[in-house]
Amino acid sequence: MKGKLITFEGCDGCGKSTQLKILSDFLQSGGIPHIFTREPGGGKISEAIRGVLLDGKNAEMSDECEALLYAAARAQHINDRIAPALREGKLVVCDRYVDSSFAYQAYARGLGMEFVAKINAFALEEYLPDLTFFIDLSPEDAFQRKHGADENDRLEQAGLAFHKKVYEGYLALAKQYPDRFVVLNGKDSIDGIALAVQSALKQRGCI
Ligand code: ADP
Ligand code: TYD
């Protein structure tokens, strides 16, 4: 694997889309070979699995099924897009990846790290992130920005208590993997966070 795999993580509404758009423009203008992709999704089959996972009509889905579907979508996504782009030496920027499964399924759903790590080891093979940006914004602050939950989104309906656990999960992951995680203060200005992302990418030799 020649390229680098960069992932963005954080609670819903932390500012990921905003930062990914700015990074996209930055990489484009610098002529840096890259792809942008997202999870769950990133390919025909993975996007179909995304549809099942995020459908508000599937509220009765078991936690185990949910975790396995995220891992299944990831396995297909790696096969379809991530591995080929890395082989070509491209920078792969992914909106959410395996740490979302650790924060949401292992910590917040309570499935535990062992089970979630095990099913994901099978899906990931050697495709671990080289660098993970965690936009640190509490769910209370993120929800305030978004003016409440989207009624059609099954995961946002899970409520504040769930999202607080997700947040705790991310903080624990950042502590557990200090070399891989770059923690960005989500309360900083949009431009300030964008500059921190660009300088971390340069410092780590990713661009
Ligand atoms: P996400 O993709 O994580 O759900 P968004 O990028 O859509 O989050 O941001 C959610 C909202 O917060 C948007 O209205 C966006 O304009 C605003 N926002 C994003 N980053 C910041 C920031 N650093 N400071 C203030 N508001 C922000
Ligand atoms: P999305 O609308 O893409 O959320 P966001 O804009 O906040 O990234 O929905 C993705 C949802 O899926 C989000 O709530 C997090 C959740 N998710 C998991 O629970 N586990 C995972 O492994 C992944 C990749 C996402």
Short mmCIF file of C-alpha atoms and ligand atoms in Angstrom, two decimals:
data_model
loop_
_atom_site.label_atom_id
_atom_site.label_comp_id
_atom_site.label_asym_id
_atom_site.label_seq_id
_atom_site.Cartn_x
_atom_site.Cartn_y
_atom_site.Cartn_z
CA MET A 1 0.00 0.00 0.00
CA LYS A 2 1.80 3.12 -1.29
CA GLY A 3 -0.70 5.93 -0.62
CA LYS A 4 -1.93 7.15 2.73
CA LEU A 5 -5.31 6.59 4.34
CA ILE A 6 -6.62 9.62 6.23
CA THR A 7 -9.86 9.43 8.16
CA PHE A 8 -12.13 12.06 9.71
CA GLU A 9 -14.13 11.26 12.81
CA GLY A 10 -16.38 12.95 15.32
CA CYS A 11 -19.90 13.19 16.65
CA ASP A 12 -22.73 13.94 14.23
CA GLY A 13 -22.65 17.66 13.41
CA CYS A 14 -19.06 18.26 14.60
CA GLY A 15 -18.10 20.00 11.33
CA LYS A 16 -16.69 17.13 9.27
CA SER A 17 -18.44 18.03 6.00
CA THR A 18 -17.29 21.63 6.30
CA GLN A 19 -13.66 20.56 6.77
CA LEU A 20 -13.78 17.91 4.05
CA LYS A 21 -15.00 20.48 1.53
CA ILE A 22 -12.13 22.86 2.40
CA LEU A 23 -9.59 20.01 2.28
CA SER A 24 -10.95 18.92 -1.08
CA ASP A 25 -10.39 22.41 -2.52
CA PHE A 26 -6.91 22.53 -0.95
CA LEU A 27 -5.81 19.17 -2.39
CA GLN A 28 -7.35 20.01 -5.77
CA SER A 29 -5.55 23.34 -6.03
CA GLY A 30 -2.26 21.74 -4.94
CA GLY A 31 -2.58 19.05 -7.63
CA ILE A 32 -2.24 16.31 -4.99
CA PRO A 33 -3.57 12.97 -6.30
CA HIS A 34 -6.36 11.94 -3.96
CA ILE A 35 -9.85 10.56 -3.62
CA PHE A 36 -12.61 11.48 -1.21
CA THR A 37 -14.92 8.81 0.03
CA ARG A 38 -17.23 8.11 2.94
CA GLU A 39 -18.57 5.45 5.24
CA PRO A 40 -20.93 3.80 5.38
CA GLY A 41 -20.87 3.85 1.59
CA GLY A 42 -18.29 4.71 -1.02
CA GLY A 43 -19.38 2.24 -3.69
CA LYS A 44 -22.50 0.67 -5.20
CA ILE A 45 -22.91 -2.20 -2.73
CA SER A 46 -21.65 -0.22 0.29
CA GLU A 47 -24.07 2.63 -0.52
CA ALA A 48 -26.92 0.09 -0.69
CA ILE A 49 -25.90 -1.17 2.78
CA ARG A 50 -25.80 2.50 3.93
CA GLY A 51 -29.41 2.84 2.81
CA VAL A 52 -30.44 -0.10 5.03
CA LEU A 53 -28.40 1.15 8.01
CA LEU A 54 -29.67 4.74 8.00
CA ASP A 55 -33.30 3.99 7.10
CA GLY A 56 -35.58 5.23 9.89
CA LYS A 57 -37.92 2.31 9.09
CA ASN A 58 -35.28 -0.18 10.30
CA ALA A 59 -35.41 0.89 13.95
CA GLU A 60 -35.74 -2.73 15.14
CA MET A 61 -32.31 -3.69 13.74
CA SER A 62 -30.23 -5.54 16.36
CA ASP A 63 -26.97 -4.00 17.52
CA GLU A 64 -25.08 -7.07 16.29
CA CYS A 65 -26.62 -6.83 12.81
CA GLU A 66 -25.79 -3.13 12.69
CA ALA A 67 -22.13 -3.72 13.61
CA LEU A 68 -21.79 -6.53 11.07
CA LEU A 69 -23.38 -4.43 8.31
CA TYR A 70 -20.96 -1.55 8.95
CA ALA A 71 -18.07 -4.04 8.78
CA ALA A 72 -19.50 -5.65 5.63
CA ALA A 73 -19.89 -2.26 3.94
CA ARG A 74 -16.29 -1.49 4.93
CA ALA A 75 -14.93 -4.72 3.44
CA GLN A 76 -16.62 -3.95 0.12
CA HIS A 77 -15.57 -0.29 0.22
CA ILE A 78 -11.91 -1.25 0.73
CA ASN A 79 -12.12 -3.68 -2.15
CA ASP A 80 -13.88 -1.26 -4.52
CA ARG A 81 -12.19 2.06 -3.81
CA ILE A 82 -9.72 2.30 -0.96
CA ALA A 83 -7.23 -0.45 -1.86
CA PRO A 84 -7.06 0.47 -5.58
CA ALA A 85 -6.46 4.18 -4.82
CA LEU A 86 -3.77 3.37 -2.24
CA ARG A 87 -2.05 1.05 -4.70
CA GLU A 88 -1.96 3.97 -7.16
CA GLY A 89 -0.19 6.05 -4.48
CA LYS A 90 -3.14 8.38 -3.90
CA LEU A 91 -4.12 10.08 -0.68
CA VAL A 92 -7.42 8.54 0.41
CA VAL A 93 -9.56 10.82 2.57
CA CYS A 94 -12.44 9.02 4.20
CA ASP A 95 -15.38 10.61 6.01
CA ARG A 96 -15.68 8.13 8.94
CA TYR A 97 -14.05 4.69 9.08
CA VAL A 98 -13.38 1.96 11.62
CA ASP A 99 -13.18 4.35 14.60
CA SER A 100 -16.86 5.15 14.02
CA SER A 101 -17.57 1.47 14.63
CA PHE A 102 -15.51 1.60 17.83
CA ALA A 103 -17.21 4.78 19.08
CA TYR A 104 -20.81 3.98 18.00
CA GLN A 105 -21.05 0.18 18.10
CA ALA A 106 -18.39 -0.83 20.67
CA TYR A 107 -18.78 2.05 23.16
CA ALA A 108 -22.22 3.56 22.65
CA ARG A 109 -24.19 0.42 21.72
CA GLY A 110 -22.14 -1.46 24.32
CA LEU A 111 -20.99 -4.31 22.07
CA GLY A 112 -17.46 -3.97 23.43
CA MET A 113 -14.13 -3.42 21.73
CA GLU A 114 -13.27 -7.11 21.47
CA PHE A 115 -16.25 -8.06 19.29
CA VAL A 116 -16.09 -4.92 17.13
CA ALA A 117 -12.30 -5.20 16.70
CA LYS A 118 -12.66 -8.85 15.73
CA ILE A 119 -15.27 -8.37 12.98
CA ASN A 120 -13.40 -5.33 11.68
CA ALA A 121 -10.02 -7.05 11.63
CA PHE A 122 -11.63 -9.45 9.17
CA ALA A 123 -13.01 -6.57 7.06
CA LEU A 124 -9.94 -4.31 7.22
CA GLU A 125 -7.05 -6.70 6.64
CA GLU A 126 -4.02 -4.35 6.45
CA TYR A 127 -6.01 -1.22 5.59
CA LEU A 128 -5.68 0.67 8.86
CA PRO A 129 -5.78 4.48 8.87
CA ASP A 130 -2.40 6.23 8.76
CA LEU A 131 -3.83 9.34 10.37
CA THR A 132 -7.17 10.09 11.99
CA PHE A 133 -8.55 13.59 12.51
CA PHE A 134 -10.99 13.73 15.39
CA ILE A 135 -13.03 16.92 15.51
CA ASP A 136 -13.63 17.28 19.22
CA LEU A 137 -17.08 18.83 19.70
CA SER A 138 -19.50 17.61 22.36
CA PRO A 139 -22.91 16.36 21.16
CA GLU A 140 -24.60 19.16 23.12
CA ASP A 141 -22.65 21.76 21.13
CA ALA A 142 -23.15 19.89 17.85
CA PHE A 143 -26.92 19.52 18.35
CA GLN A 144 -27.24 23.19 19.16
CA ARG A 145 -25.58 24.04 15.85
CA LYS A 146 -27.88 21.72 13.95
CA HIS A 147 -31.07 23.01 15.64
CA GLY A 148 -32.37 19.59 16.69
CA ALA A 149 -32.47 16.09 15.22
CA ASP A 150 -33.50 15.06 11.71
CA GLU A 151 -36.68 13.03 12.18
CA ASN A 152 -35.90 10.64 9.36
CA ASP A 153 -32.46 9.67 10.57
CA ARG A 154 -32.61 6.56 12.74
CA LEU A 155 -29.26 7.29 14.40
CA GLU A 156 -29.97 10.90 15.27
CA GLN A 157 -33.22 9.73 16.88
CA ALA A 158 -31.13 7.68 19.31
CA GLY A 159 -30.85 10.89 21.32
CA LEU A 160 -28.42 12.77 23.41
CA ALA A 161 -27.54 10.00 25.91
CA PHE A 162 -26.39 7.77 23.06
CA HIS A 163 -24.36 10.54 21.45
CA LYS A 164 -22.71 11.38 24.77
CA LYS A 165 -21.48 7.78 24.91
CA VAL A 166 -20.21 8.09 21.32
CA TYR A 167 -18.29 11.19 22.37
CA GLU A 168 -16.79 9.42 25.40
CA GLY A 169 -15.79 6.59 23.08
CA TYR A 170 -13.93 8.96 20.78
CA LEU A 171 -12.11 10.60 23.70
CA ALA A 172 -11.02 7.15 24.88
CA LEU A 173 -9.83 6.19 21.38
CA ALA A 174 -7.83 9.41 21.03
CA LYS A 175 -6.14 8.60 24.34
CA GLN A 176 -5.52 4.99 23.32
CA TYR A 177 -3.97 5.87 19.94
CA PRO A 178 -2.16 9.21 20.48
CA ASP A 179 0.22 8.67 17.56
CA ARG A 180 -2.53 8.08 15.01
CA PHE A 181 -5.12 10.57 16.31
CA VAL A 182 -4.92 14.31 15.69
CA VAL A 183 -7.43 16.01 17.98
CA LEU A 184 -8.91 19.21 16.56
CA ASN A 185 -10.82 21.60 18.79
CA GLY A 186 -14.27 21.71 17.18
CA LYS A 187 -14.98 25.09 18.78
CA ASP A 188 -12.15 26.74 16.86
CA SER A 189 -12.99 28.77 13.76
CA ILE A 190 -13.60 26.92 10.50
CA ASP A 191 -10.41 28.41 9.01
CA GLY A 192 -8.38 27.63 12.12
CA ILE A 193 -9.36 23.95 12.01
CA ALA A 194 -8.66 23.80 8.26
CA LEU A 195 -5.13 25.16 8.81
CA ALA A 196 -4.50 22.65 11.60
CA VAL A 197 -5.53 19.82 9.24
CA GLN A 198 -3.23 21.04 6.47
CA SER A 199 -0.25 21.50 8.78
CA ALA A 200 -0.72 18.04 10.37
CA LEU A 201 -0.82 16.48 6.89
CA LYS A 202 2.41 18.24 5.97
CA GLN A 203 4.09 17.42 9.28
CA ARG A 204 3.28 13.71 8.92
CA GLY A 205 4.54 13.59 5.36
CA CYS A 206 1.10 12.84 3.90
CA ILE A 207 1.25 15.71 1.39
P1 ADP B 1 -21.03 17.29 10.05
O1 ADP B 1 -20.64 17.01 8.63
O2 ADP B 1 -20.02 16.81 11.02
O3 ADP B 1 -22.41 16.79 10.37
P2 ADP B 1 -21.18 20.08 9.23
O4 ADP B 1 -19.87 20.35 8.58
O5 ADP B 1 -22.36 19.90 8.35
O6 ADP B 1 -21.07 18.87 10.27
O7 ADP B 1 -21.44 21.28 10.25
C1 ADP B 1 -22.64 21.40 11.02
C2 ADP B 1 -23.00 22.88 11.16
O8 ADP B 1 -22.00 23.56 11.92
C3 ADP B 1 -23.07 23.63 9.84
O9 ADP B 1 -24.11 24.57 9.93
C4 ADP B 1 -21.71 24.32 9.71
O10 ADP B 1 -21.78 25.50 8.94
C5 ADP B 1 -21.40 24.64 11.16
N1 ADP B 1 -19.96 24.61 11.45
C6 ADP B 1 -19.03 23.73 10.99
N2 ADP B 1 -17.81 23.98 11.51
C7 ADP B 1 -17.97 25.06 12.34
C8 ADP B 1 -17.05 25.81 13.18
N3 ADP B 1 -15.77 25.48 13.30
N4 ADP B 1 -17.57 26.83 13.87
C9 ADP B 1 -18.88 27.16 13.79
N5 ADP B 1 -19.79 26.51 13.03
C10 ADP B 1 -19.34 25.46 12.31
P1 TYD B 2 -23.99 10.45 8.12
O1 TYD B 2 -25.26 11.08 7.71
O2 TYD B 2 -22.93 10.21 7.11
O3 TYD B 2 -23.44 11.21 9.39
P2 TYD B 2 -22.34 12.32 9.53
O4 TYD B 2 -22.66 13.42 8.57
O5 TYD B 2 -22.42 12.73 10.97
O6 TYD B 2 -21.04 11.61 9.24
O7 TYD B 2 -24.38 9.08 8.80
C1 TYD B 2 -23.48 8.15 9.20
C2 TYD B 2 -23.94 7.61 10.54
O8 TYD B 2 -23.47 6.27 10.67
C3 TYD B 2 -23.42 8.40 11.71
O9 TYD B 2 -24.44 8.62 12.66
C4 TYD B 2 -22.39 7.49 12.34
C5 TYD B 2 -22.86 6.11 11.93
N1 TYD B 2 -21.78 5.10 11.82
C6 TYD B 2 -21.70 4.08 12.76
O10 TYD B 2 -22.51 4.00 13.69
N2 TYD B 2 -20.71 3.13 12.61
C7 TYD B 2 -19.81 3.17 11.60
O11 TYD B 2 -18.91 2.30 11.51
C8 TYD B 2 -19.91 4.25 10.64
C9 TYD B 2 -18.94 4.34 9.50
C10 TYD B 2 -20.91 5.19 10.78
#
